[in-house]
């Protein structure tokens, strides 16, 4: 069992570093160009590898609090990567979501409820910082699921260039999750052993909040450049 766990962990680390490095290229390369598309695909499959190996590590040690934290990060971040890629198949607003899109949306929403249960359990055992962190991860999953449900069900009509802003927001948000995982694993090694719990909480939440602010500013710039004033609900990064 330990050999299997160690093997999966090695693959997980390789996929994680691949995602961390390859994800930078599409950000700086010409949008839609060869470099953007190639390294974007590398990033996608690296994130898929991170997702699969995280699930595997969780199955081998489901009672580990560490894995209970990392599992929703992997689920939420790959959902963002998955939908960020899938939206390119639905550039035309009249193109309906496929069954796979619906299944993924319901899946991430259900897992958000699982994470909510973990959050409640942490509060019940007097571990508020962990409970808050689980709430943050719950929001990651449920917000993505709810945003997509509104679009899939027709409650919100996507506007012009909706696919561009959805792709931009989801991919950057998924990279924030990758950065979070890196900081949470590496950061504590350079910090005092008796550091306050809120510092660890900042390592988990900080990258998401920072990148979220960056996505908001970048989206506004692109909307202004394209002459779009009203925000597109389908493009809301979560």
XYZ file of C-alpha atoms in Angstrom:
238
model
C 0.000 0.000 0.000
C 2.801 2.416 0.899
C 4.559 1.657 -2.393
C 1.373 2.403 -4.335
C 0.822 5.593 -2.367
C 4.408 6.714 -2.955
C 4.131 5.992 -6.690
C 0.919 7.993 -7.011
C 2.487 10.823 -5.020
C 5.474 10.983 -7.401
C 3.141 11.201 -10.405
C 1.095 13.813 -8.551
C 4.149 15.997 -7.899
C 5.296 15.709 -11.526
C 1.847 16.691 -12.794
C 1.672 19.554 -10.301
C 4.995 21.074 -11.301
C 4.136 20.576 -14.981
C 0.884 22.476 -14.476
C 2.613 25.195 -12.459
C 5.197 25.829 -15.195
C 3.194 25.141 -18.360
C 0.316 27.306 -17.145
C 2.500 30.404 -17.362
C 3.063 30.107 -21.119
C -0.562 30.609 -22.270
C -0.748 33.700 -20.063
C 2.048 35.485 -21.909
C 1.788 33.887 -25.369
C -0.399 35.320 -28.122
C -3.985 34.286 -27.471
C -5.051 31.599 -29.931
C -1.501 31.167 -31.215
C 0.433 27.921 -31.500
C 2.283 28.345 -28.197
C -0.905 29.290 -26.374
C -2.794 26.278 -27.702
C 0.002 23.728 -27.247
C 0.989 24.684 -23.713
C -2.632 25.204 -22.796
C -3.234 21.578 -23.739
C -0.206 20.485 -21.706
C -1.610 22.428 -18.758
C -5.034 20.809 -19.188
C -3.701 17.258 -19.078
C -1.331 18.086 -16.221
C -4.319 19.337 -14.235
C -6.183 16.161 -15.137
C -3.231 14.205 -13.755
C -3.311 16.244 -10.549
C -7.036 15.566 -10.219
C -6.784 11.804 -10.791
C -3.798 11.333 -8.486
C -5.436 13.398 -5.739
C -8.514 11.182 -5.930
C -6.239 8.150 -5.741
C -4.386 9.471 -2.691
C -7.689 10.283 -0.995
C -9.051 6.783 -1.626
C -5.931 5.304 -0.025
C -6.222 7.568 3.035
C -9.776 8.982 3.255
C -9.514 9.933 6.939
C -6.499 12.169 6.375
C -7.454 15.780 7.072
C -4.786 16.911 4.619
C -6.354 14.872 1.810
C -9.817 16.120 2.765
C -8.497 19.628 2.156
C -6.695 18.848 -1.081
C -9.515 16.831 -2.644
C -11.933 19.797 -3.036
C -9.041 21.901 -4.350
C -8.381 19.254 -7.004
C -12.075 18.831 -7.839
C -12.788 22.562 -8.012
C -9.644 23.460 -9.935
C -10.046 20.701 -12.513
C -13.688 21.653 -12.983
C -12.508 25.159 -13.802
C -9.889 23.762 -16.186
C -12.421 21.375 -17.734
C -15.111 24.007 -18.257
C -12.540 26.565 -19.379
C -11.636 24.201 -22.211
C -15.174 22.958 -22.917
C -16.501 26.496 -23.397
C -14.386 26.756 -26.549
C -16.726 24.169 -28.082
C -19.685 26.444 -27.359
C -18.503 29.746 -28.769
C -21.909 30.240 -30.338
C -24.439 31.098 -27.634
C -27.048 28.837 -29.241
C -24.838 25.759 -28.852
C -26.358 23.772 -25.961
C -24.248 22.124 -23.258
C -23.662 18.408 -23.752
C -24.576 15.702 -21.251
C -20.952 15.670 -20.156
C -21.208 19.359 -19.236
C -24.357 18.744 -17.197
C -22.806 15.727 -15.459
C -19.701 17.702 -14.505
C -21.832 20.582 -13.219
C -23.931 18.303 -11.003
C -20.799 16.479 -9.870
C -18.963 19.580 -8.660
C -22.151 20.859 -6.992
C -22.660 17.585 -5.126
C -19.069 17.621 -3.991
C -19.574 21.168 -2.742
C -22.233 19.787 -0.384
C -19.812 17.100 0.796
C -17.249 19.796 1.562
C -19.923 21.770 3.415
C -20.532 18.732 5.632
C -16.808 18.577 6.387
C -16.901 22.273 7.283
C -19.761 21.780 9.733
C -17.921 18.850 11.290
C -14.809 21.021 11.841
C -16.858 23.722 13.568
C -18.496 21.087 15.776
C -15.104 19.904 17.055
C -14.004 23.478 17.827
C -11.635 23.909 14.879
C -12.925 27.189 13.377
C -9.989 27.954 11.069
C -10.328 24.569 9.400
C -14.083 25.085 9.221
C -13.584 28.449 7.511
C -11.187 26.889 5.038
C -13.688 24.164 4.188
C -16.327 26.880 3.690
C -13.999 28.608 1.235
C -13.578 25.327 -0.659
C -17.346 24.777 -0.533
C -17.840 28.156 -2.195
C -15.292 27.197 -4.865
C -17.348 24.163 -5.889
C -20.894 25.466 -5.391
C -20.306 28.854 -7.032
C -18.944 27.213 -10.174
C -21.822 24.750 -10.297
C -24.466 27.432 -9.731
C -23.009 29.813 -12.319
C -23.017 27.082 -14.941
C -26.484 25.859 -13.995
C -27.912 29.328 -14.626
C -26.370 29.360 -18.096
C -27.155 25.730 -18.963
C -30.804 26.083 -17.903
C -31.287 29.319 -19.844
C -31.877 31.459 -16.767
C -29.012 33.656 -17.909
C -28.405 34.423 -21.564
C -24.708 34.612 -22.453
C -23.620 37.810 -24.145
C -21.227 38.404 -26.976
C -17.744 36.952 -26.369
C -19.051 35.013 -23.366
C -16.767 32.109 -24.262
C -13.669 34.328 -24.142
C -14.339 35.649 -20.649
C -15.369 32.238 -19.331
C -12.198 30.677 -20.729
C -10.062 33.490 -19.325
C -11.619 33.449 -15.869
C -11.777 29.699 -15.420
C -8.230 29.000 -16.577
C -6.717 31.731 -14.409
C -8.784 30.596 -11.427
C -7.623 27.006 -11.873
C -4.021 28.220 -11.972
C -4.628 30.027 -8.685
C -5.595 26.674 -7.169
C -2.380 25.137 -8.500
C -0.385 27.968 -6.952
C -2.278 27.501 -3.692
C -1.378 23.814 -3.517
C 2.276 24.671 -4.111
C 2.378 27.365 -1.416
C 0.544 25.227 1.131
C 2.998 22.367 0.644
C 6.197 24.412 0.421
C 5.417 27.543 2.449
C 5.241 25.982 5.942
C 8.765 24.600 5.530
C 10.110 28.156 5.592
C 7.858 29.396 8.391
C 8.193 28.931 12.170
C 6.709 25.708 13.507
C 4.552 27.650 15.980
C 3.050 30.034 13.434
C -0.586 31.072 14.130
C -3.365 29.141 12.397
C -4.521 32.205 10.478
C -1.168 32.340 8.643
C -1.816 28.877 7.258
C -5.315 30.029 6.351
C -3.822 32.938 4.393
C -1.665 30.511 2.411
C -4.825 28.690 1.381
C -7.012 31.712 0.646
C -4.471 34.347 -0.431
C -3.704 33.147 -3.985
C -7.389 32.739 -4.842
C -8.292 36.211 -3.588
C -5.294 37.815 -5.326
C -5.891 36.092 -8.660
C -9.623 36.792 -8.358
C -8.863 40.513 -8.104
C -6.521 40.219 -11.100
C -9.200 38.416 -13.139
C -11.705 41.151 -12.320
C -9.341 43.917 -13.443
C -8.303 42.040 -16.581
C -11.909 41.295 -17.502
C -12.857 44.963 -17.173
C -9.962 45.952 -19.433
C -10.982 43.478 -22.121
C -14.639 44.513 -21.905
C -13.687 48.136 -22.358
C -11.431 47.245 -25.268
C -14.229 45.232 -26.925
C -16.882 47.833 -26.233
C -18.831 45.621 -23.840
C -20.323 47.318 -20.804
C -22.567 44.757 -19.092
C -20.893 41.742 -17.476
C -21.590 38.284 -18.827
C -22.870 35.913 -16.139
C -21.333 32.918 -17.854
C -17.954 34.542 -17.622
C -18.015 35.076 -13.896
C -14.894 33.421 -12.500
C -15.436 31.462 -9.342
